[in-house]
PDB file of C-alpha atoms and ligand atoms in Angstrom:
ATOM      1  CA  UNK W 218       2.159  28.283  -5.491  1.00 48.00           C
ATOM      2  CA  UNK W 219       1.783  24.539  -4.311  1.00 65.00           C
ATOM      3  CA  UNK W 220       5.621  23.165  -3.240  1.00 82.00           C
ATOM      4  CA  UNK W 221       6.623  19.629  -4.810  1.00 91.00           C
ATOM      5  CA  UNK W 222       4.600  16.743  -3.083  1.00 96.00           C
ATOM      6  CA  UNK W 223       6.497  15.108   0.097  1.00 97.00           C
ATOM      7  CA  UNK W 224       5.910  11.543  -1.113  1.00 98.00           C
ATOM      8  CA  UNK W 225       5.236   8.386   1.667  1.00 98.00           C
ATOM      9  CA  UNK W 226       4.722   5.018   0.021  1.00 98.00           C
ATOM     10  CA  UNK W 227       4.006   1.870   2.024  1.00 98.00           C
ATOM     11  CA  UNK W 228       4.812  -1.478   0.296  1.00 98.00           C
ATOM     12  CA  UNK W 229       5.231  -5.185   1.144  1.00 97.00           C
ATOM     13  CA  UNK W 230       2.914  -7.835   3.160  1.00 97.00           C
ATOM     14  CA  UNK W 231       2.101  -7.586   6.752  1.00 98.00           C
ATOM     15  CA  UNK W 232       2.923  -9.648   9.419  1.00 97.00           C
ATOM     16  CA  UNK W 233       0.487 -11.017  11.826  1.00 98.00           C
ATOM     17  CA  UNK W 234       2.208 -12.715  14.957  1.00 97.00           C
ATOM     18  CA  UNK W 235       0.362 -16.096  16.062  1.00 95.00           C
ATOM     19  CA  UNK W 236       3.376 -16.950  18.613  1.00 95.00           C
ATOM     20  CA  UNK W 237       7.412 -16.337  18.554  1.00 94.00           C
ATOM     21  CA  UNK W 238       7.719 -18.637  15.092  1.00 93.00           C
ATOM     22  CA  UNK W 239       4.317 -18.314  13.502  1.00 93.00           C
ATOM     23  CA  UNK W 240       2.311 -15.833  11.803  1.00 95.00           C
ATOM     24  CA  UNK W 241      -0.070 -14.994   8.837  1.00 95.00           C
ATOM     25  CA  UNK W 242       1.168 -13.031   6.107  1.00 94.00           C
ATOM     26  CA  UNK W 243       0.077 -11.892   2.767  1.00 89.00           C
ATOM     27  CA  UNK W 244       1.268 -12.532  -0.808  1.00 87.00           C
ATOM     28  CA  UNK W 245       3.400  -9.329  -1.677  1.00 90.00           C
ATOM     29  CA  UNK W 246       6.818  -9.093  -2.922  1.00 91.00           C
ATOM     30  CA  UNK W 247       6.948  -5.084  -2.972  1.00 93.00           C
ATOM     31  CA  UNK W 248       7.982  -4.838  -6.422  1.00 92.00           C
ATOM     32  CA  UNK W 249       4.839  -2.688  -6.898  1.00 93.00           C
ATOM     33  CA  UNK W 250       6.460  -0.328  -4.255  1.00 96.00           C
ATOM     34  CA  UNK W 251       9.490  -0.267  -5.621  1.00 96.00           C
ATOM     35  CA  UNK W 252       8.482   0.534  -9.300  1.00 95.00           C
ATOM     36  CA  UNK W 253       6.618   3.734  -7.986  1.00 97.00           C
ATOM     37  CA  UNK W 254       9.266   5.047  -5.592  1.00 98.00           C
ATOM     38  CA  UNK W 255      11.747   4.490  -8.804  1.00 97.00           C
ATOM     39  CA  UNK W 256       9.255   6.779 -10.938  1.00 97.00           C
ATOM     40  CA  UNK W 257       9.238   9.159  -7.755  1.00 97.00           C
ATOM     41  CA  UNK W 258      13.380   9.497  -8.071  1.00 96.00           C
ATOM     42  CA  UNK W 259      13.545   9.424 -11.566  1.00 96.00           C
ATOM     43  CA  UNK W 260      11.622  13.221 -11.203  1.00 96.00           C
ATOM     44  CA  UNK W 261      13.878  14.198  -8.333  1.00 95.00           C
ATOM     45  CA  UNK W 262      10.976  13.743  -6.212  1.00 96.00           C
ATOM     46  CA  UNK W 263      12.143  12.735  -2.149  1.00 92.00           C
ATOM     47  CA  UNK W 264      10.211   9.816  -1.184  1.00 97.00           C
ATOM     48  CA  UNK W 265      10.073   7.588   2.378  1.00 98.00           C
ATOM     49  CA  UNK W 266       8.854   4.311   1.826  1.00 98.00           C
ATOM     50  CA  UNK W 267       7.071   2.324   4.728  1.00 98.00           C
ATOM     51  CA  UNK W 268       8.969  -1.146   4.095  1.00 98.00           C
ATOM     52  CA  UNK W 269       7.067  -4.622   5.536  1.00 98.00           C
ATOM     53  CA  UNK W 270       9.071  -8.144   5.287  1.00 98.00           C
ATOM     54  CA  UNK W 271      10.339  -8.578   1.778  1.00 97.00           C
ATOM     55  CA  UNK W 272      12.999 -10.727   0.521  1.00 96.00           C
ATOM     56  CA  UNK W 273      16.435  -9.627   1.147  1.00 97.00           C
ATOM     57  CA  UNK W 274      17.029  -8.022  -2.800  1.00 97.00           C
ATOM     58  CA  UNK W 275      13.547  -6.171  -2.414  1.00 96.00           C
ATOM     59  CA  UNK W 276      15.000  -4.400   0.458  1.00 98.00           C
ATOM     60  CA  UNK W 277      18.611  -3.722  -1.050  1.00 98.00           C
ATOM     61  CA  UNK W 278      16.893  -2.055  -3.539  1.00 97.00           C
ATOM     62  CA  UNK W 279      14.536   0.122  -1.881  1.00 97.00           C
ATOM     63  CA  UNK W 280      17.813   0.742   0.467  1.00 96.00           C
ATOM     64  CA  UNK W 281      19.618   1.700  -2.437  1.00 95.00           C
ATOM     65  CA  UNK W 282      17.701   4.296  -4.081  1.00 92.00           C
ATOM     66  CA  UNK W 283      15.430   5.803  -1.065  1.00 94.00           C
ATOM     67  CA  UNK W 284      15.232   6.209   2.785  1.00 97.00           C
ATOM     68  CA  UNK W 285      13.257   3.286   4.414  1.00 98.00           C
ATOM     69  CA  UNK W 286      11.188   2.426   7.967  1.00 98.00           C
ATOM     70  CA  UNK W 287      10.688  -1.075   8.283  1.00 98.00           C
ATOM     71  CA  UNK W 288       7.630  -2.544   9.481  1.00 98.00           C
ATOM     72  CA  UNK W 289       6.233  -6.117  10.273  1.00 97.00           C
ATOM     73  CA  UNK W 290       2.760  -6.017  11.893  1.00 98.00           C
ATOM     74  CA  UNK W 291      -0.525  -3.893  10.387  1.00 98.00           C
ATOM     75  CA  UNK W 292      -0.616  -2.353  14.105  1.00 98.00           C
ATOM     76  CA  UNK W 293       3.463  -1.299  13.507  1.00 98.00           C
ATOM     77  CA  UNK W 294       2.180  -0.110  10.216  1.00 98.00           C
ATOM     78  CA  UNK W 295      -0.672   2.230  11.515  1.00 98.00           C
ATOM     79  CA  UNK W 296       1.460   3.600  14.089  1.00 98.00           C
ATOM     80  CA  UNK W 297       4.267   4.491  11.585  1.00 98.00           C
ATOM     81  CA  UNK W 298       1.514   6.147   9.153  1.00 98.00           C
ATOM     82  CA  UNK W 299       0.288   8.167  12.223  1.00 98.00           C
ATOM     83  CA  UNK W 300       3.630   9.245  12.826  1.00 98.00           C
ATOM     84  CA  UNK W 301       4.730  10.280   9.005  1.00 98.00           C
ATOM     85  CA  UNK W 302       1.437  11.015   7.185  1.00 98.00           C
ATOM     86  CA  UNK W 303       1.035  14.132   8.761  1.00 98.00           C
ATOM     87  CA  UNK W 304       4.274  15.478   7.589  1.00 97.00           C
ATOM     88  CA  UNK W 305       3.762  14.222   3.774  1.00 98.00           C
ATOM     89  CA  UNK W 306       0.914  14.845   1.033  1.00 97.00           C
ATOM     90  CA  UNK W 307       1.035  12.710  -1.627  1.00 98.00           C
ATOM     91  CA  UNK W 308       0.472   8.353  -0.136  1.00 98.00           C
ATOM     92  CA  UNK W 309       0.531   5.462  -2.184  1.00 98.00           C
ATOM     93  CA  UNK W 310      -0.418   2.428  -0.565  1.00 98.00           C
ATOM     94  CA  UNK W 311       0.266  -0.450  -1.717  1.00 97.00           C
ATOM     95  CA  UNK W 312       1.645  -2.255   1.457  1.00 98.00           C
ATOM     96  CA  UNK W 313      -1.034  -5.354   1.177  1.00 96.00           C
ATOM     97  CA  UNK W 314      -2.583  -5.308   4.558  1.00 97.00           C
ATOM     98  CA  UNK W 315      -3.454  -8.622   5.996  1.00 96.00           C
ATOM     99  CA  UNK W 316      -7.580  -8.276   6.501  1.00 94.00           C
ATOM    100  CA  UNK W 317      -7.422 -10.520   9.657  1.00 97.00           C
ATOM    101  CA  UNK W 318      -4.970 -11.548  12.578  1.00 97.00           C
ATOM    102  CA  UNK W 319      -4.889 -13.329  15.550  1.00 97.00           C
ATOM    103  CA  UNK W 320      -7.000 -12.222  18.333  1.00 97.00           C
ATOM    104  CA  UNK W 321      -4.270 -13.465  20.764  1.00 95.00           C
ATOM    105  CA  UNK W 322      -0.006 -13.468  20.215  1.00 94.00           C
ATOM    106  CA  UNK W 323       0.573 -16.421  22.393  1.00 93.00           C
ATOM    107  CA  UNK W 324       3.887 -16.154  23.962  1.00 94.00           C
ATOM    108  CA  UNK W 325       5.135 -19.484  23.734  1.00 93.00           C
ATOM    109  CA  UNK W 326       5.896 -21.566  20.944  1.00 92.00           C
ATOM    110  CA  UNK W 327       2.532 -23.534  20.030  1.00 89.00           C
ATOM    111  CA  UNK W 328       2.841 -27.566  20.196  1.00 87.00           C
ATOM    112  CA  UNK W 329       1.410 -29.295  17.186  1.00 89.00           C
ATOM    113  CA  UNK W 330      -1.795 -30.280  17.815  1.00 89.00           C
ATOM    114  CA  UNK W 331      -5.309 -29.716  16.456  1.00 87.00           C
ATOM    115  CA  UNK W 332      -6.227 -26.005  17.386  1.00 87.00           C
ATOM    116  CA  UNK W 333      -8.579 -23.285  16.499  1.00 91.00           C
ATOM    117  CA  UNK W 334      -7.356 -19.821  16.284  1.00 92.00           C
ATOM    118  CA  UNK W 335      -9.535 -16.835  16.935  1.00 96.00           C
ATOM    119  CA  UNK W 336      -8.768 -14.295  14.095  1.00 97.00           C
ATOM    120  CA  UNK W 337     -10.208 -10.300  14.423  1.00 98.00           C
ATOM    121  CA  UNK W 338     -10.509  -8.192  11.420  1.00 97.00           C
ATOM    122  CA  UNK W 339      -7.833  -5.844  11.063  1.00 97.00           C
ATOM    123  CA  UNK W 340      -8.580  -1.908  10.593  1.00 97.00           C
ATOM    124  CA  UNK W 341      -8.507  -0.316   7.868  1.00 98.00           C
ATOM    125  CA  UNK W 342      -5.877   2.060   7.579  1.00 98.00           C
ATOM    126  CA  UNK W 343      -6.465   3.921   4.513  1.00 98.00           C
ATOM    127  CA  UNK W 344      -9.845   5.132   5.947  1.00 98.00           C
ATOM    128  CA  UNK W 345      -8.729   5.546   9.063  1.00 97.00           C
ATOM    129  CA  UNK W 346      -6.619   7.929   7.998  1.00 98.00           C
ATOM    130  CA  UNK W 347      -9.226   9.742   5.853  1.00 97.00           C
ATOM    131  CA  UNK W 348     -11.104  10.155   9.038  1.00 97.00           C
ATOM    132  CA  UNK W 349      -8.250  11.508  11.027  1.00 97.00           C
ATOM    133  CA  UNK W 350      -7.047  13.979   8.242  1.00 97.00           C
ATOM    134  CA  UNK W 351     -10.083  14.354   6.132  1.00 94.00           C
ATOM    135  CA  UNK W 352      -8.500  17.605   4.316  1.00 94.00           C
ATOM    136  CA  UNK W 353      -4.860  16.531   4.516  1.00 96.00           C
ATOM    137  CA  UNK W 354      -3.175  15.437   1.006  1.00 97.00           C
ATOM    138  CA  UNK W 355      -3.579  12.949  -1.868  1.00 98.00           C
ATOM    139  CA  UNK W 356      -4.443   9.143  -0.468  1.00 98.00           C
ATOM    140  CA  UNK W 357      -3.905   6.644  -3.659  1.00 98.00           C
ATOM    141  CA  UNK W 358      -5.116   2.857  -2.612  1.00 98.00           C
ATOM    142  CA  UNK W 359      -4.476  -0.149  -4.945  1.00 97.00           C
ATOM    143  CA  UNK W 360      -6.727  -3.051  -5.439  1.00 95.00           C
ATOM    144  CA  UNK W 361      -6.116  -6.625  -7.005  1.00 91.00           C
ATOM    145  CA  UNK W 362      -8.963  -7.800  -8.282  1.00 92.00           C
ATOM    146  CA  UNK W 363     -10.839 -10.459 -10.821  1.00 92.00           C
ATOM    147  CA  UNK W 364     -10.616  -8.779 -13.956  1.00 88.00           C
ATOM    148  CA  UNK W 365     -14.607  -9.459 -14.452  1.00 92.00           C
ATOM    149  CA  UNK W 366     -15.627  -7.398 -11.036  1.00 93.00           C
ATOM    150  CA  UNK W 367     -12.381  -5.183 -11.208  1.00 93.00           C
ATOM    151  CA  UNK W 368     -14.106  -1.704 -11.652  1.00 94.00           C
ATOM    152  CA  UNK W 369     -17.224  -2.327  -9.280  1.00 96.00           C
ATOM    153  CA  UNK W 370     -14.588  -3.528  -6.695  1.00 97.00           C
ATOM    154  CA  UNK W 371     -12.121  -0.486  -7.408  1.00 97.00           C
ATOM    155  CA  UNK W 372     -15.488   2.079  -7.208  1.00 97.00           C
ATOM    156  CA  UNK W 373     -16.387   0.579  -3.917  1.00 97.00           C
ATOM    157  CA  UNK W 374     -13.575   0.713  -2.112  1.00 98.00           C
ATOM    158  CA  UNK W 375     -12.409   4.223  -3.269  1.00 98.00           C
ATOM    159  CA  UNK W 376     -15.722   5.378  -1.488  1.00 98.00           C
ATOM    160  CA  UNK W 377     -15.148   3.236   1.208  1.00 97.00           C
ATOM    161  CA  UNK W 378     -11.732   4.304   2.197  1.00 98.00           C
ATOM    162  CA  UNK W 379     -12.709   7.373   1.160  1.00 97.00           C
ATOM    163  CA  UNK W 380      -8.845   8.148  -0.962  1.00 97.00           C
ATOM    164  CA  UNK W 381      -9.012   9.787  -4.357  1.00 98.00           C
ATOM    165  CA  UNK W 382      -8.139   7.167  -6.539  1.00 98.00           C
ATOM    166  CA  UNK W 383      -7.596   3.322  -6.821  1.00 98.00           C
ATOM    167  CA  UNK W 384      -5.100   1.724  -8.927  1.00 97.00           C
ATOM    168  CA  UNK W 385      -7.042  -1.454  -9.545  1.00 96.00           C
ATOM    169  CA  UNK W 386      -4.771  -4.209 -10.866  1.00 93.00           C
ATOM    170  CA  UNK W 387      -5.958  -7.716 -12.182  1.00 92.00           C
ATOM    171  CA  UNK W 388      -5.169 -10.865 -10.423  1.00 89.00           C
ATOM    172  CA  UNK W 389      -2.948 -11.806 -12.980  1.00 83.00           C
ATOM    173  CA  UNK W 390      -0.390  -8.985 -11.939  1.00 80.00           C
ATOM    174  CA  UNK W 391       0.779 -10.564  -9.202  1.00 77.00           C
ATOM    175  CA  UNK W 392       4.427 -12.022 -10.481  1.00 74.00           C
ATOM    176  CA  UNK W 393       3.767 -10.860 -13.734  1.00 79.00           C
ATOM    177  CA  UNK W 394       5.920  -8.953 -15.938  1.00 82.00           C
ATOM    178  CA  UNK W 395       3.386  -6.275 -17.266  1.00 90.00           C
ATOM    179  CA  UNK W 396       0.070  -4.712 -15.569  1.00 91.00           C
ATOM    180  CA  UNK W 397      -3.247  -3.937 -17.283  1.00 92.00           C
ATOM    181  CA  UNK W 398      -4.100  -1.611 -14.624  1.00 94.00           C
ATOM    182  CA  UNK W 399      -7.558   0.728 -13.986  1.00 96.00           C
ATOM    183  CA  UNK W 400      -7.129   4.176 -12.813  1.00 98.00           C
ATOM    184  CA  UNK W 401     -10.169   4.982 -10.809  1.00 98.00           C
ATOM    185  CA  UNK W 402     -11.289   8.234  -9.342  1.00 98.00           C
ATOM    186  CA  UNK W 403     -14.700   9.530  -8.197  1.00 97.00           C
ATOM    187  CA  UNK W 404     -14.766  11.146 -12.033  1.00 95.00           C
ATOM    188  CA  UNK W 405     -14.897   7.548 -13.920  1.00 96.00           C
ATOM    189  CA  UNK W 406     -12.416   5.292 -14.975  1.00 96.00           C
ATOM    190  CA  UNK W 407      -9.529   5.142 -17.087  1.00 96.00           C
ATOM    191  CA  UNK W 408      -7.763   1.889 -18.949  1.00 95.00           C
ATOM    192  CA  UNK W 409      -4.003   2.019 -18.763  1.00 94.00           C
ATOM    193  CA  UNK W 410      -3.890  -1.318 -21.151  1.00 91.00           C
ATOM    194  CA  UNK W 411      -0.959  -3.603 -21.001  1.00 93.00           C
ATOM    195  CA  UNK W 412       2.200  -1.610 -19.462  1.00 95.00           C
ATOM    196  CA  UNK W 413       5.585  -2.868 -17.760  1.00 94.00           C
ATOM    197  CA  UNK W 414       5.708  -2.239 -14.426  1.00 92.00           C
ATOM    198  CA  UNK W 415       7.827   0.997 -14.860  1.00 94.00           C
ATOM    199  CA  UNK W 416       5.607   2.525 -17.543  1.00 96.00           C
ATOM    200  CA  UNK W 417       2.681   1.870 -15.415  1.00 96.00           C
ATOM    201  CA  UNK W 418       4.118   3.268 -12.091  1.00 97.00           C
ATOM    202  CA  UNK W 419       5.128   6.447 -14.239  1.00 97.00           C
ATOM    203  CA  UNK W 420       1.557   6.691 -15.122  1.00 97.00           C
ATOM    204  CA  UNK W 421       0.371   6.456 -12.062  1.00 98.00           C
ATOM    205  CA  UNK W 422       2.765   9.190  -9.994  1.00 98.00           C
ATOM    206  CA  UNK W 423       1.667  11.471 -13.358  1.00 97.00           C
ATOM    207  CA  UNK W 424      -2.088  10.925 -12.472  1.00 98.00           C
ATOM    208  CA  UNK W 425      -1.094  11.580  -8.934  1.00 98.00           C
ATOM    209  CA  UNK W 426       0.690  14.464  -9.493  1.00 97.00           C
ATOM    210  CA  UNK W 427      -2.309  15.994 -11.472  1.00 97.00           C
ATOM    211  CA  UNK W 428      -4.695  15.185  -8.494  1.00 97.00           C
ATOM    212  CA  UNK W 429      -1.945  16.933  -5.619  1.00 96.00           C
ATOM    213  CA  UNK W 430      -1.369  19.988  -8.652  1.00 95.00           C
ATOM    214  CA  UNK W 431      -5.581  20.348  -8.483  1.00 95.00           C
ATOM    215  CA  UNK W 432      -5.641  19.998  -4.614  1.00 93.00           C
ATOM    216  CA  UNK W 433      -3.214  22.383  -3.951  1.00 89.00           C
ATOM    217  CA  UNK W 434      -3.136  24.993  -6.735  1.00 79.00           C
TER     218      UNK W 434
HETATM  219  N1  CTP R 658      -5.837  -1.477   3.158  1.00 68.19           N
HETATM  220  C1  CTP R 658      -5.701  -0.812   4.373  1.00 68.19           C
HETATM  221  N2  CTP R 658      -6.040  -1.446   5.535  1.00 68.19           N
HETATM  222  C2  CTP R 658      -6.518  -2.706   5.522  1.00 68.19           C
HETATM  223  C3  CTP R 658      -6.690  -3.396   4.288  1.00 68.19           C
HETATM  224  C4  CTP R 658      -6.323  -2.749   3.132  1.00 68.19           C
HETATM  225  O1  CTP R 658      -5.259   0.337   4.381  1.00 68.19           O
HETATM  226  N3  CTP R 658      -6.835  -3.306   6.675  1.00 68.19           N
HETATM  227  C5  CTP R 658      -5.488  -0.765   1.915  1.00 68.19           C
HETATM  228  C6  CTP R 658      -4.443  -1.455   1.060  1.00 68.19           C
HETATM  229  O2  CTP R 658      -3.132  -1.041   1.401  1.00 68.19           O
HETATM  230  C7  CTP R 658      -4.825  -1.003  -0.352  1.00 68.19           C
HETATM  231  C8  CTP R 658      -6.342  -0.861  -0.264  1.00 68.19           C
HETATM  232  O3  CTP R 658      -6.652  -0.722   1.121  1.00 68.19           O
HETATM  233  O4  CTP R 658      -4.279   0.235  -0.695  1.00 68.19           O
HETATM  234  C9  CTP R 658      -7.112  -1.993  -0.869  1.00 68.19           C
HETATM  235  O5  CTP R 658      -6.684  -3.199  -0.258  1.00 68.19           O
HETATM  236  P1  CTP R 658      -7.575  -4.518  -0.334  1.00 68.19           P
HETATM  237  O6  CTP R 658      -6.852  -5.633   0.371  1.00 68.19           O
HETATM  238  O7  CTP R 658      -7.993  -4.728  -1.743  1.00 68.19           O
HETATM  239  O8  CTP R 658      -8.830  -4.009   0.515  1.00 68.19           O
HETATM  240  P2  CTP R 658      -9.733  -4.710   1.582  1.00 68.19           P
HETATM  241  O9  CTP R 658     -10.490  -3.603   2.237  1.00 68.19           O
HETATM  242  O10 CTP R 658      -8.902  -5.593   2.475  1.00 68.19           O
HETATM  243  O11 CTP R 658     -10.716  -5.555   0.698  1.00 68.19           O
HETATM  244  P3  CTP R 658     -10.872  -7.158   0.482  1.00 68.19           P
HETATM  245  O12 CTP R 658     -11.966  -7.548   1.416  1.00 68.19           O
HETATM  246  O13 CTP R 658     -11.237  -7.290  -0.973  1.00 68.19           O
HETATM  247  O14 CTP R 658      -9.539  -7.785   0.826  1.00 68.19           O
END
């Protein structure tokens, strides 16, 4: 008999420090986050949520209905997964990751002035976690994409990060009311069509749930 899922969902931007004021951070508000770990409670399911720098509301919600780590940095971030992952089965991230950050966190404040800065890539910690716990749970990614290369995009970064299904999400999602979302899986592909955010976060925990049910019998 397979127990209920012990749910971890990471959700909100990354930071990247430049120096003490500056940084680079992605375009997330973690309402995305918040819809699915609202879906999660709504079933009586437990769910920790990985939490990066959202606006003050954001947080006061996720505070309200669920227990929260906070995060700031994608290297904070993969230490916190390290720590937690292990001890749940069922990951949805949709923390957006910032794909680059400064090779160098300068310790004083930078003068203004024409500079370069030296960015590295930043690693990928979806399939860095498939590596370390290849057999180990249900990893859900999410994409935003251009609606016209939304699938190909969705199929090649499922294999990439090797996780067991995308939730690919058009462009236009971001601070949008509704999502025409793609559920993708190494099986095919599946249109969800033109949902609220709720409906379409319920969807995906049920898809979810039916991938954990099949993993763990
Ligand atoms: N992701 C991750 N680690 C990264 C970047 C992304 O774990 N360094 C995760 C995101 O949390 C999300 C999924 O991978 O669940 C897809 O994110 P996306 O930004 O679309 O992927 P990238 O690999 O960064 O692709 P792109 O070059 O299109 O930005």
């Amino acid at each position: 008999m397979s127990h209920e899922p012990r749910i971890l969902i990471t959700a909100g931007p990354t930071l990247e420090h430049l120096d003490p004021v500056r940084g680079i951070m992605n375009r997330s508000s973690g309402k995305m986050g918040l819809a699915l770990a609202k879906a999660c409670l709504s079933r009586g399911l437990p769910v920790l949520v990985l939490l990066g720098p959202v606006e003050t509301q954001i947080h006061d919600e996720f505070q309200e209905c669920c227990q929260i780590v906070r995060y700031e940095t994608s290297a904070e971030l993969e230490r916190l997964l390290a720590n937690f992952w292990p001890q749940h089965d069922l990951l949805f991230m949709a923390a957006a990751v910032s794909d680059l950050r400064p090779a160098k966190i300068l310790n004083s404040k930078m003068p203004r002035s024409a500079v370069s800065i030296d960015l590295e890539p930043v690693p990928d910690l979806l399939a860095s976690l498939a590596k370390h716990w290849p057999s180990h749970g249900i990893r859900i990614g999410f994409a935003l994409e251009d609606s016209i290369h939304l699938v190909d995009r969705a199929k090649n970064k499922l294999k990439a990060k090797a996780c067991h299904a995308m939730a690919a999400n058009p462009l236009s999602t971001i601070n949008a009311e509704t999502v025409a979302g793609t559920w993708v899986t190494p099986e095919g592909e599946e249109s969800f069509g033109n949902l609220t955010k709720s409906e379409y976060a319920a969807l995906v925990l049920d898809r979810s749930l039916q991938l954990w049910a099949a993993q763990s019998g």
